[in-house]
Short mmCIF file of C-alpha atoms (C1' of nucleotides) in Angstrom, two decimals:
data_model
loop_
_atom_site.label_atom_id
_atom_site.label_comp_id
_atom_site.label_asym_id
_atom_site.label_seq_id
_atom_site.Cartn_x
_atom_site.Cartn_y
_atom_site.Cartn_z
CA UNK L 4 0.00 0.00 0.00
CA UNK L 5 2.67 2.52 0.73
CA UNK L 6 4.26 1.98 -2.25
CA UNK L 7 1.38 2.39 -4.59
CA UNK L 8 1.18 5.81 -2.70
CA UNK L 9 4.49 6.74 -3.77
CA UNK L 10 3.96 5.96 -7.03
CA UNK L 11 0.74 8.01 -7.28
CA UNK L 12 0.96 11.59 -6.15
CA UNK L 13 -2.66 13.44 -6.56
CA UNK L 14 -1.30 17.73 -7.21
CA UNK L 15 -4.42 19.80 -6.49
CA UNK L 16 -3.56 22.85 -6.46
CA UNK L 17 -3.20 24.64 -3.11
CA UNK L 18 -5.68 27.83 -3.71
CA UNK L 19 -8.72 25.24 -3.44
CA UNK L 20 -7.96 24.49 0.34
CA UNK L 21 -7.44 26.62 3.20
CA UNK L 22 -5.32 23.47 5.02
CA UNK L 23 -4.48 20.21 2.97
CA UNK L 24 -6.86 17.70 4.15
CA UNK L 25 -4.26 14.84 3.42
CA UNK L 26 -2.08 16.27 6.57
CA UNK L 27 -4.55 14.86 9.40
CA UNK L 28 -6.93 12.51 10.36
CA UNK L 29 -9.13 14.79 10.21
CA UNK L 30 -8.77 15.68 6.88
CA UNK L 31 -9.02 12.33 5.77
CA UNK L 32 -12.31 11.81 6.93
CA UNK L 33 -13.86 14.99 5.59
CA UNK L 34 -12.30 13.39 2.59
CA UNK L 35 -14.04 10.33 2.55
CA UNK L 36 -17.34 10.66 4.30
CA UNK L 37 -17.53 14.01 2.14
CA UNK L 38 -17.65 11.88 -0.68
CA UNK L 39 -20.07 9.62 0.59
CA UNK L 40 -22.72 12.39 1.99
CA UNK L 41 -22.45 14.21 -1.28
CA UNK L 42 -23.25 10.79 -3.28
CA UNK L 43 -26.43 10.08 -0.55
CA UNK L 44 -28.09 13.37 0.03
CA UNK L 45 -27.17 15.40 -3.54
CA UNK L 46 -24.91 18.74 -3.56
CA UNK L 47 -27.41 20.90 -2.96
CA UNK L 48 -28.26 19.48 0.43
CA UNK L 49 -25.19 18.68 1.58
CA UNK L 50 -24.06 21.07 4.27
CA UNK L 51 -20.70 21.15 6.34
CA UNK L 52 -22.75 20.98 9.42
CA UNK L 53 -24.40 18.01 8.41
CA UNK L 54 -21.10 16.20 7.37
CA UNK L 55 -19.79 17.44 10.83
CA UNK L 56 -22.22 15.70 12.51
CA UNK L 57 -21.16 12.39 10.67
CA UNK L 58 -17.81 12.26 11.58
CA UNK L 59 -18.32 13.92 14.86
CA UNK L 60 -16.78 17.03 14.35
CA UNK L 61 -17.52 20.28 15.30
CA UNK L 62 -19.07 22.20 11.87
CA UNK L 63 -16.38 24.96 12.41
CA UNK L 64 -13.23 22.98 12.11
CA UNK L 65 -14.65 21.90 8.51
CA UNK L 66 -14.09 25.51 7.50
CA UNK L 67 -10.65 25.08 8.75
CA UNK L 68 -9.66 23.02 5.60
CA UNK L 69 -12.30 24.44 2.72
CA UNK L 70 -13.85 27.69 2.68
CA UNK L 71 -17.36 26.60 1.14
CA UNK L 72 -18.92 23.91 0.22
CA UNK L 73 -18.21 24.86 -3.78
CA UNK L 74 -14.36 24.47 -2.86
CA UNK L 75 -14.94 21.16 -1.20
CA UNK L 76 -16.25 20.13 -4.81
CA UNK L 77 -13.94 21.53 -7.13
CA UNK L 78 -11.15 19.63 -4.63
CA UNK L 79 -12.91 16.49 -5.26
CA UNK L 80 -13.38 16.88 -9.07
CA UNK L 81 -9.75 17.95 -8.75
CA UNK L 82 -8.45 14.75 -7.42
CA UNK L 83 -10.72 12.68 -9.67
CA UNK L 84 -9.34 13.83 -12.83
CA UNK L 85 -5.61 14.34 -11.34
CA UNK L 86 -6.39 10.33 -10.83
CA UNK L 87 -7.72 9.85 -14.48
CA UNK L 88 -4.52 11.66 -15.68
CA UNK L 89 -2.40 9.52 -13.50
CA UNK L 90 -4.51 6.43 -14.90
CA UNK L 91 -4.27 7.65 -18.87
CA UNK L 92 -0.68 8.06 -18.61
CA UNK L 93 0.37 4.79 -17.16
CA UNK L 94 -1.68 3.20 -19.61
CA UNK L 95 -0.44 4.82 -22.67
CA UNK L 96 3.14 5.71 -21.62
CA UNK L 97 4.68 2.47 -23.18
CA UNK L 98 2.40 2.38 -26.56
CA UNK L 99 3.55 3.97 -29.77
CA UNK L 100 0.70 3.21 -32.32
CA UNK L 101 -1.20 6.52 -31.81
CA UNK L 102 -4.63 5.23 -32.53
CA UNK L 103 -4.06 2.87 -29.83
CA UNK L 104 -2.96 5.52 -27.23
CA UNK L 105 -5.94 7.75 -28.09
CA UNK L 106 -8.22 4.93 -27.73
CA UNK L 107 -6.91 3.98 -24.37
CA UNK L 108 -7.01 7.24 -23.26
CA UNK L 109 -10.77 7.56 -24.23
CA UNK L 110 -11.58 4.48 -22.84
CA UNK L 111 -10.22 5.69 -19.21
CA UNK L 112 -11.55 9.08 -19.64
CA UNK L 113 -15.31 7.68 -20.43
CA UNK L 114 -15.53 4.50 -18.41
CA UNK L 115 -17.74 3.84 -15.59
CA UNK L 116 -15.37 3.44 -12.48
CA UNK L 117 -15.35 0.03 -10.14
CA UNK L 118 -13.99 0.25 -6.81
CA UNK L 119 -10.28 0.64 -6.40
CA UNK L 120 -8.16 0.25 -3.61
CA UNK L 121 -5.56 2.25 -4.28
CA UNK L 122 -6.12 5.10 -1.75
CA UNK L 123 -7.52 3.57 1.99
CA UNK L 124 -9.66 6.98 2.36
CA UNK L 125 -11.05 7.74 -1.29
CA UNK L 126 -13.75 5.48 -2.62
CA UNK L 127 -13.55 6.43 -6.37
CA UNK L 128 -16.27 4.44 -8.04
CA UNK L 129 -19.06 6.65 -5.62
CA UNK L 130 -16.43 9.40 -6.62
CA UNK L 131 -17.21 8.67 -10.17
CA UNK L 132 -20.93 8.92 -9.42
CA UNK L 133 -20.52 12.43 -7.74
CA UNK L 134 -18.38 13.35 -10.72
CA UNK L 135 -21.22 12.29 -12.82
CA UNK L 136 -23.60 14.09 -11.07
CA UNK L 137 -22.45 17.49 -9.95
CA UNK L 138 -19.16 18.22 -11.74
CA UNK L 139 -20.64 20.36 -14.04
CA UNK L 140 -21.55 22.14 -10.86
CA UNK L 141 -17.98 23.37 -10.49
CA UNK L 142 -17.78 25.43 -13.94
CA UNK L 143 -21.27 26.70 -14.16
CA UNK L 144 -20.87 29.59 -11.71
CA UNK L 145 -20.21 33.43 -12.01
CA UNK L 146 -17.20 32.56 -10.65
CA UNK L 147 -15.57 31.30 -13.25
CA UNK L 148 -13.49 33.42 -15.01
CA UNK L 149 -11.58 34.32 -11.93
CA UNK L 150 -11.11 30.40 -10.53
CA UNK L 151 -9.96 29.16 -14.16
CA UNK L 152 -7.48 32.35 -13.91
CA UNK L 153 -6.43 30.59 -10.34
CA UNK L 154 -5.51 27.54 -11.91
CA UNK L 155 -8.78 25.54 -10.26
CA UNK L 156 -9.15 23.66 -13.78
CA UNK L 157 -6.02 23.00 -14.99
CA UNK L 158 -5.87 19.05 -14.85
CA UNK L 159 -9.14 18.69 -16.31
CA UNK L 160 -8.17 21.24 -18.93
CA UNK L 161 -4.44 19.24 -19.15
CA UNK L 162 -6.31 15.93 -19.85
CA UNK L 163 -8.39 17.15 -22.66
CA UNK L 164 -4.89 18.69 -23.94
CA UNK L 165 -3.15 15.20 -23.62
CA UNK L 166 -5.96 13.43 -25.63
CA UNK L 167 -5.88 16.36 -28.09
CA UNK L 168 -2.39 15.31 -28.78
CA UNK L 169 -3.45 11.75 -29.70
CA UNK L 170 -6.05 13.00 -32.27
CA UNK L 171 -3.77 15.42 -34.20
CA UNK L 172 -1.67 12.23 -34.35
CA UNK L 173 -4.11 10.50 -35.81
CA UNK L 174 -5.13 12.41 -37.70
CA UNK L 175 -4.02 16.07 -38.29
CA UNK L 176 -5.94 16.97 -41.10
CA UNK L 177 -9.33 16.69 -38.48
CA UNK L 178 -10.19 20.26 -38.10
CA UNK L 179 -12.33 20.15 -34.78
CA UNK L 180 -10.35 18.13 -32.31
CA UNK L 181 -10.54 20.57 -29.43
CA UNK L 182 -13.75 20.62 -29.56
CA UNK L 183 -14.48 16.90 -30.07
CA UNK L 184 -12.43 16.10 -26.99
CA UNK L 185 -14.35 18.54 -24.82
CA UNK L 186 -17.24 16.98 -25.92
CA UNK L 187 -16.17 13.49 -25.38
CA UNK L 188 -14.81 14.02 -21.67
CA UNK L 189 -17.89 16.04 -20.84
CA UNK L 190 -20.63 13.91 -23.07
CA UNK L 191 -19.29 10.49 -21.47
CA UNK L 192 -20.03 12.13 -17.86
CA UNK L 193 -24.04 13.33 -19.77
CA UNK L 194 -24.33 10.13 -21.25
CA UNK L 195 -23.72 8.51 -18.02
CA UNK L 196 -26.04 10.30 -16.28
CA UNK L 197 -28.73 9.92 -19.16
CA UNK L 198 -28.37 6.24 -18.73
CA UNK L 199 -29.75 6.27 -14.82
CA UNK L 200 -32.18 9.04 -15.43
CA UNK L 201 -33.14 9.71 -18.87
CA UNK L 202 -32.97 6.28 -20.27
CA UNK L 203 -35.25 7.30 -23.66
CA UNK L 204 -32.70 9.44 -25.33
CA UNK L 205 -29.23 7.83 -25.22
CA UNK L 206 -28.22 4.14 -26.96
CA UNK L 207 -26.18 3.82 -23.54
CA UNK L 208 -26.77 1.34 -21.17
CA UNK L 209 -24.66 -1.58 -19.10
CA UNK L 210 -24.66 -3.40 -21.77
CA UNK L 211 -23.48 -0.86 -24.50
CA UNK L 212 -21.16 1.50 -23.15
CA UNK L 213 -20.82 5.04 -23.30
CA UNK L 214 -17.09 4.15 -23.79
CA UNK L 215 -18.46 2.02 -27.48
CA UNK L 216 -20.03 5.11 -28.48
CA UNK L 217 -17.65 7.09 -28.26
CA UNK L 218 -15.11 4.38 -29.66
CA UNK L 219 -16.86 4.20 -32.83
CA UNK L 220 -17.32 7.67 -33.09
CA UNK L 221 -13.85 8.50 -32.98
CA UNK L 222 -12.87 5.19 -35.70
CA UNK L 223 -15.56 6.98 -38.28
CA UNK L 224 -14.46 10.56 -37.42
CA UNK L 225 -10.48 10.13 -37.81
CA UNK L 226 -10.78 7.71 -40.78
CA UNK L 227 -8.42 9.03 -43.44
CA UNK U 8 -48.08 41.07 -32.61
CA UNK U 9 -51.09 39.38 -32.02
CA UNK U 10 -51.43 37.17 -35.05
CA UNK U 11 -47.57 35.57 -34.27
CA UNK U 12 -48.83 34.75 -30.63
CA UNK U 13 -51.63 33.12 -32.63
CA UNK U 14 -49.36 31.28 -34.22
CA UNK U 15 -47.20 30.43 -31.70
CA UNK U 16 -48.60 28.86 -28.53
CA UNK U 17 -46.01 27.83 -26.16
CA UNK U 18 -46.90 24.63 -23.73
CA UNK U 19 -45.30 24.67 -20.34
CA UNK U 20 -46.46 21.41 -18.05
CA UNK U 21 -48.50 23.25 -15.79
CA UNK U 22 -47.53 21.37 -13.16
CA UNK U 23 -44.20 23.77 -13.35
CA UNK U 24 -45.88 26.16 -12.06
CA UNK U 25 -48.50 27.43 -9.47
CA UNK U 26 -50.34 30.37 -11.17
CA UNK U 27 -49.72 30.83 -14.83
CA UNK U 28 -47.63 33.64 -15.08
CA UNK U 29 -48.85 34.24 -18.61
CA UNK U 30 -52.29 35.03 -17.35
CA UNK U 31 -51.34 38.61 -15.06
CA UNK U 32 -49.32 41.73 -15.23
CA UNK U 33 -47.18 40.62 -12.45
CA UNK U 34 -46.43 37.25 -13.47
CA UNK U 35 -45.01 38.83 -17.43
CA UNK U 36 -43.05 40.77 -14.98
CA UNK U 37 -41.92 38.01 -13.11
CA UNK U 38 -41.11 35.95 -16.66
CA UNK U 39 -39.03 39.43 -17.96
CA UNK U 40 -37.05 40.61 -14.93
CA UNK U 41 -36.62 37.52 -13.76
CA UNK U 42 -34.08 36.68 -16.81
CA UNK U 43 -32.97 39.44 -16.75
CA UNK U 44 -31.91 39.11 -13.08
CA UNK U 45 -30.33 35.50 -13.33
CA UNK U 46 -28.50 36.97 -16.45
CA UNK U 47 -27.23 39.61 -14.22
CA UNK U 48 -26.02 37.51 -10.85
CA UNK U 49 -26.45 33.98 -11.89
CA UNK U 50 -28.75 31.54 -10.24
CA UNK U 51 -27.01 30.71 -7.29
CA UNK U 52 -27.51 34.60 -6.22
CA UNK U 53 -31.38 35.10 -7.65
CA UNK U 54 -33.49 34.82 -4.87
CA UNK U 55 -37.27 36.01 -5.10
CA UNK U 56 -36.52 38.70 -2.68
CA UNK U 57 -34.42 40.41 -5.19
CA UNK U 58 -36.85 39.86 -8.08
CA UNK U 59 -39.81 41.15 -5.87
CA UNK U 60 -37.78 44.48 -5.14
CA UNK U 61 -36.34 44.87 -8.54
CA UNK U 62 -39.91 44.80 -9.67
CA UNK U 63 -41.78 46.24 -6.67
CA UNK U 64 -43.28 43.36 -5.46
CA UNK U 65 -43.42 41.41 -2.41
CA UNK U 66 -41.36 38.43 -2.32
CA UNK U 67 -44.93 36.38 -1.20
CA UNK U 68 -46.59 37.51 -4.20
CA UNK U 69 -43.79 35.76 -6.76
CA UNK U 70 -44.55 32.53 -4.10
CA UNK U 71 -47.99 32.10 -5.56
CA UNK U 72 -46.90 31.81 -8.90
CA UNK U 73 -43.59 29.62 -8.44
CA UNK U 74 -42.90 27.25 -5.43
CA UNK U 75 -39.27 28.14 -5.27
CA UNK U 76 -36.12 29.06 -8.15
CA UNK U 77 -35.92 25.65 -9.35
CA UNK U 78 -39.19 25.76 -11.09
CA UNK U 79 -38.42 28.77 -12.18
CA UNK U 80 -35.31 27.56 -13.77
CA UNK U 81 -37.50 24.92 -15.18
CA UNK U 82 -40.42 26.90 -16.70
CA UNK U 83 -37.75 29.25 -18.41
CA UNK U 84 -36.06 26.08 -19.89
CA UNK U 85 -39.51 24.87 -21.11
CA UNK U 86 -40.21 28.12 -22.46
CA UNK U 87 -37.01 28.21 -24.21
CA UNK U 88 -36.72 24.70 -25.82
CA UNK U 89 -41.13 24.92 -26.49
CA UNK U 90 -39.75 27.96 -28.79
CA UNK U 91 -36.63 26.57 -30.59
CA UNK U 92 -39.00 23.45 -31.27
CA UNK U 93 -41.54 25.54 -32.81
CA UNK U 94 -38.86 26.85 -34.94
CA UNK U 95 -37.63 23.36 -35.67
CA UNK U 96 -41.07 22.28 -37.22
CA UNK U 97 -41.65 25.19 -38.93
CA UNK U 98 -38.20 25.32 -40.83
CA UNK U 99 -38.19 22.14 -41.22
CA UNK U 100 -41.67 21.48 -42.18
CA UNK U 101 -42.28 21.47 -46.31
CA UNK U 102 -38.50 19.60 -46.17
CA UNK U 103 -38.62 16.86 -48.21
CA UNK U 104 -34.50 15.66 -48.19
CA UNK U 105 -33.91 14.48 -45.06
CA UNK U 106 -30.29 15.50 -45.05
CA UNK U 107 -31.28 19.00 -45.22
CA UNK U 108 -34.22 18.84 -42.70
CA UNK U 109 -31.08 17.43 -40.14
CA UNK U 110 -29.19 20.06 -41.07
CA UNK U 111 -31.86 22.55 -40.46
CA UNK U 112 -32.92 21.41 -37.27
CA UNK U 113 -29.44 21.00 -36.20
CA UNK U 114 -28.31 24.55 -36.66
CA UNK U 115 -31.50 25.88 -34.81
CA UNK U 116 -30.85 23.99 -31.60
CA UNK U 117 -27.17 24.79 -31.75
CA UNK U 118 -27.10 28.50 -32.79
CA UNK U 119 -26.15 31.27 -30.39
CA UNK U 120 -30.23 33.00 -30.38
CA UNK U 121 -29.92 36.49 -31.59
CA UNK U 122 -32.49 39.36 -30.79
CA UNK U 123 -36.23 37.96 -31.67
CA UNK U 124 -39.69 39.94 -31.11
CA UNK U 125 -41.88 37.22 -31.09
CA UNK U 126 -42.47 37.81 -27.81
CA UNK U 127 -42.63 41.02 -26.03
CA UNK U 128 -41.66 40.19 -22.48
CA UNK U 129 -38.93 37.85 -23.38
CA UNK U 130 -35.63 38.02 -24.45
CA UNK U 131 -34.50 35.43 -26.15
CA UNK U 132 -31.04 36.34 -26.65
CA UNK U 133 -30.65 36.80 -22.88
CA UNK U 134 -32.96 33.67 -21.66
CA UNK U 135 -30.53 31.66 -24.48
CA UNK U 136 -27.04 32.73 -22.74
CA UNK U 137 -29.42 31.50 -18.84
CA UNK U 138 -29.95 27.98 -21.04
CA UNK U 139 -26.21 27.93 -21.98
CA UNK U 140 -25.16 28.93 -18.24
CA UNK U 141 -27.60 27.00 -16.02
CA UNK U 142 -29.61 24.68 -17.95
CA UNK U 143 -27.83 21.83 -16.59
CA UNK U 144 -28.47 22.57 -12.97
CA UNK U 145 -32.58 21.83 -14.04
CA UNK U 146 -31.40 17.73 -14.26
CA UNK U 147 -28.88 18.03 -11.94
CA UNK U 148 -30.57 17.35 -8.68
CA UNK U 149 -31.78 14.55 -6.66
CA UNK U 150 -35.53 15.06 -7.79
CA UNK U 151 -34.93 14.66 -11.62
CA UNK U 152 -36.22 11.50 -11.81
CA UNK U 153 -40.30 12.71 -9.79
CA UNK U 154 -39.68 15.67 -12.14
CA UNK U 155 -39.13 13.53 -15.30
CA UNK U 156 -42.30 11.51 -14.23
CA UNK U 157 -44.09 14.40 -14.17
CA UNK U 158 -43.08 15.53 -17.63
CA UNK U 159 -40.88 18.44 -16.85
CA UNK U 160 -38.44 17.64 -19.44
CA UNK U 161 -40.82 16.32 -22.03
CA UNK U 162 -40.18 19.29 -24.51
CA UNK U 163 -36.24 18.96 -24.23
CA UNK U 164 -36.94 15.00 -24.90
CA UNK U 165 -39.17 15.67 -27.51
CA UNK U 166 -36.91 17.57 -29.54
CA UNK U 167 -34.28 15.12 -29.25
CA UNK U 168 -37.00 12.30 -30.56
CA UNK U 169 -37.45 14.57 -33.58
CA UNK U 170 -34.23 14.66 -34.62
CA UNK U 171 -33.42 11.48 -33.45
CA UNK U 172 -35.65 10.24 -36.24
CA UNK U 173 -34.16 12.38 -38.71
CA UNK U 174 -30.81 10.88 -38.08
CA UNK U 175 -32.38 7.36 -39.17
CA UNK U 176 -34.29 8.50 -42.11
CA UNK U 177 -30.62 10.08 -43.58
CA UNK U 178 -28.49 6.44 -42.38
CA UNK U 179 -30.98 3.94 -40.29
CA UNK U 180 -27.53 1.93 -40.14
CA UNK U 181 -26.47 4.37 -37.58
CA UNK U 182 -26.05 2.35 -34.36
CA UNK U 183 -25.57 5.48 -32.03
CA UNK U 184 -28.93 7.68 -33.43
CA UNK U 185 -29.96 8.50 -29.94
CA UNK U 186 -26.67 9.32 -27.78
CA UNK U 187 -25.58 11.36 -31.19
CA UNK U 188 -28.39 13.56 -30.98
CA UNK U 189 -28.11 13.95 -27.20
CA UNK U 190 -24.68 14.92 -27.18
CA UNK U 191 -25.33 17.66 -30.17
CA UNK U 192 -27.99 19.23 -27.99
CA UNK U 193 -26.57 19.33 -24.95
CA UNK U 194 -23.26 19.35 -26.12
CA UNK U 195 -23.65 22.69 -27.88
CA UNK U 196 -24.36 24.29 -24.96
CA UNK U 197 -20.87 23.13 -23.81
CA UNK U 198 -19.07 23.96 -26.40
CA UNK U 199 -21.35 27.38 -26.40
CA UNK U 200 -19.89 28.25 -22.39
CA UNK U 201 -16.26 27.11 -23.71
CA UNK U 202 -16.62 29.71 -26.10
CA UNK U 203 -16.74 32.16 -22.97
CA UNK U 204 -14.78 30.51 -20.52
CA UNK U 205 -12.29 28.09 -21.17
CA UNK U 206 -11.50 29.33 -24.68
CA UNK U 207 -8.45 27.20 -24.84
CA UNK U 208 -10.56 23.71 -25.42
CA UNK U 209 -12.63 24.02 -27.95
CA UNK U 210 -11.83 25.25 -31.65
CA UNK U 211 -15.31 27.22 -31.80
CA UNK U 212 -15.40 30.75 -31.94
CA UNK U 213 -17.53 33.78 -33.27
CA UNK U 214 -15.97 33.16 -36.51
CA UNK U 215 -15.82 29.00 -36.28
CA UNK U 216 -19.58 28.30 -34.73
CA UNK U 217 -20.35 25.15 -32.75
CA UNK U 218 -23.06 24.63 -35.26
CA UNK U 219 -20.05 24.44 -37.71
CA UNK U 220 -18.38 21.50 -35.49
CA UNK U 221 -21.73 19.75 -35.45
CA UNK U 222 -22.50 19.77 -38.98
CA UNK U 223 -19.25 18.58 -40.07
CA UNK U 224 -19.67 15.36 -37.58
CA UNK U 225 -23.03 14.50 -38.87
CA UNK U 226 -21.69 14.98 -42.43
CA UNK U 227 -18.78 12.75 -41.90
CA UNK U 228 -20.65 10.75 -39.48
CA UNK U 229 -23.47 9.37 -41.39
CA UNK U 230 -21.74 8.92 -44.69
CA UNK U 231 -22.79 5.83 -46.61
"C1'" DT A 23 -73.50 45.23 -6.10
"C1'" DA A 24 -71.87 41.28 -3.85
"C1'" DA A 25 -68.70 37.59 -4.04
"C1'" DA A 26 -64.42 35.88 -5.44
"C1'" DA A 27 -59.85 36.32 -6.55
"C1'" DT A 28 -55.50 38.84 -6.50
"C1'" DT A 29 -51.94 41.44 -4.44
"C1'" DG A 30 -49.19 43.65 -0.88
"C1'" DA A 31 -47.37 44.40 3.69
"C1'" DA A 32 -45.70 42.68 7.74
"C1'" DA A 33 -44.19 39.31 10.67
"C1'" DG A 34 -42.43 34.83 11.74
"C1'" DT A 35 -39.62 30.30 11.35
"C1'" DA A 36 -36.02 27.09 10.40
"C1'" DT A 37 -31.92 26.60 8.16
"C1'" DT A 38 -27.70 28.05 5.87
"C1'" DA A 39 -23.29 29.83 5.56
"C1'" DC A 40 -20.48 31.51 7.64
"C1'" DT A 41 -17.12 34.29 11.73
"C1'" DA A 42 -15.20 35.11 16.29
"C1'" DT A 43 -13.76 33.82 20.75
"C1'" DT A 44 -11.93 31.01 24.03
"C1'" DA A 45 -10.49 26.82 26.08
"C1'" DA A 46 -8.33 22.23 25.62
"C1'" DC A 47 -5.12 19.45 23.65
"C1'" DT A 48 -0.95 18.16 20.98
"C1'" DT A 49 3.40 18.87 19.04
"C1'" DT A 50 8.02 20.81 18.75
"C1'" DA A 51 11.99 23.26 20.36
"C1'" DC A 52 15.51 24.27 23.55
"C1'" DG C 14 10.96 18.29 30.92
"C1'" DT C 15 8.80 22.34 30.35
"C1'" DA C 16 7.42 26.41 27.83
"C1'" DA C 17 5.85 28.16 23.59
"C1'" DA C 18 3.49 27.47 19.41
"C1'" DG C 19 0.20 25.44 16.77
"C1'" DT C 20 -4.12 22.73 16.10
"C1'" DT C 21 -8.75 21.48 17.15
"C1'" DA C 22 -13.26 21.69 19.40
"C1'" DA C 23 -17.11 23.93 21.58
"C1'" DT C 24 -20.04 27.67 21.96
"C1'" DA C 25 -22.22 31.52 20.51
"C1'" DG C 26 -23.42 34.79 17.29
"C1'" DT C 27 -24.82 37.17 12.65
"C1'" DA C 28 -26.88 38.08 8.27
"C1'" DA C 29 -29.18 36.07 4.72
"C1'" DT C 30 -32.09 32.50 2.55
"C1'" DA C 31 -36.17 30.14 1.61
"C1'" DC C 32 -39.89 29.97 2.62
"C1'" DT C 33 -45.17 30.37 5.25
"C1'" DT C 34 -48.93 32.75 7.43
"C1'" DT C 35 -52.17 36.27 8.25
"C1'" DC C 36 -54.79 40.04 7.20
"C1'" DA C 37 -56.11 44.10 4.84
"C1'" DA C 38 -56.66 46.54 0.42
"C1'" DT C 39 -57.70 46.34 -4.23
"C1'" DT C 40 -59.33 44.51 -8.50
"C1'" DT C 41 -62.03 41.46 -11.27
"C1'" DT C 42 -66.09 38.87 -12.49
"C1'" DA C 43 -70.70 37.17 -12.15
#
DNA sequence: TAAAATTGAAAGTATTACTATTAACTTTAC
DNA sequence: GTAAAGTTAATAGTAATACTTTCAATTTTA
């Protein structure tokens, strides 16, 4: 366990937090039963009071390590896609064929996530669901502007950049591959969601992944 | 005036609502300034209380036509896609060629709305950048799927079904009809707020329009 | 002209989203 | 080993939010 710690270090940037919540125990738990009060009661409910009261805490020392709850999200989303990166890279580090590295990469980027063990605290397939859920949360504020300037975005941005890469090698002559990698990395999280709650207007479902979709879109798209 | 509000009826679920706000003075009022407000400080800050004093109301009255924002949100949305579907049937209406009735109702749904006077207490430019900003938080909660039983979001579906079923009259070979046509609708809007705010991820612009992007993938897409 | 419906004004409640203060406890430094 | 520094918890407090209720005044309609 240490070691797979070692290998995997998660950068958020500092700005989102007032105290890293990796340094303590306590942070830790705000951490993980954060995650799992978001995934049960919804974002819009969720309160640091109420979380206080789970873990026993006193509602005050939560401010301590986030200023708001909106900061407490972005961190999570944060770490998420810091862990996709870390995920996309050790998958396509060693492969040279660049189809194959963009379809790897879309394939993490899109997929649904099962449990993983790999950090004791962080339960990332409910993390996933949260992601799916509410993520969108974190850009669609007035805000903005000013926490993209801050650097809050920057891995998620970075990702779509690395997979970017893989389609102009591809296929350089495709004129819109910005904006079909936005699309992808956001769509996969809609298409997700469409699948638990708006079953009538997606293709998606466990048996045909969102990850196929996109898959074949991609194969037609960059065809030469 | 009166003969194009003959010919165009909107239908919000009236279930959205508690008093239609169509049928008074106060509740236009409520429908105008009430974009104009979220426009202005974004949902998270519109409260009732502000609307009520920006239009001399009392924050009670605007609670007997709405239960609370999120409705509100919700009957704007209506409003909003009830309109660009209207549009959608009648450009697309004495089509014959399917390809071009796609491509018609394609760029309505993903065109930035300029200035319109169909209506005279609504702006659809402005309610169109409030779809674009905070459309997303309408599905986003922990109620969507009550809400979706109670046809809230049968307009927004409904348009997707249309054009859905233009997809498979151009290629019914198409395995992916449904989460294509999702992802162009809501997509747009993405690629619509990357435009604005995180410029450096999508290749659209005011010169290069996301309706562009979209056109080209169902061009290339649906080849035979 | 009476009844019904609409609106406004005022007051009230529970909860949210914090901040400030102080005391208790823990860590580190010499 | 003890003093100083830093961390955490408990308590209390504030302003705003998201409503609801009541009642009076006004407007509409039958």
């Amino acid at each position: 366990m240490e070691s797979s710690q070692l290998l995997f270090k998660i950068q958020v940037n500092s700005k989102i937090y007032v105290k890293d919540p990796e340094t303590s125990v306590l942070g830790k738990k705000i951490i993980e039963y954060g995650i799992l009060l978001i995934d049960e009661i919804g974002f819009e409910e969720f309160t640091f009071k109420k979380l206080g009261d789970l873990i026993g805490s006193n509602e005050s020392s939560l401010y301590r390590y986030f200023e708001n709850k909106h900061k407490f999200l972005i961190y999570l989303s944060s770490w998420y896609w810091s862990w996709i990166e870390y995920r996309i890279h050790v998958a396509t580090n060693a492969v040279v064929n660049p189809f194959e590295k963009l379809t790897l990469a879309i394939t993490i980027a899109t997929e649904k996530i099962e449990d993983d063990s790999t950090t004791a605290h962080i339960n990332e397939s409910i993390l996933n669901k949260i992601i799916i859920q509410e993520f969108t949360k974190t850009l669609h504020t007035k805000e903005v502007d000013e926490e993209n300037k801050e650097g809050f975005f920057l891995i998620y941005k970075r990702i779509i950049n690395t997979i970017i890469a893989f389609v102009n090698e591809v296929n350089p002559d495709y004129p819109y591959a910005k904006s079909l990698v936005s699309s992808i990395v956001e769509g996969s999280l809609h298409q997700h969601f469409l699948m638990c709650h708006l079953k009538t207007i997606t293709n998606c479902s466990e048996h045909n992944k969102p990850t196929n979709f996109y898959l074949h879109l991609i194969s037609t798209l960059l065809k030469k």
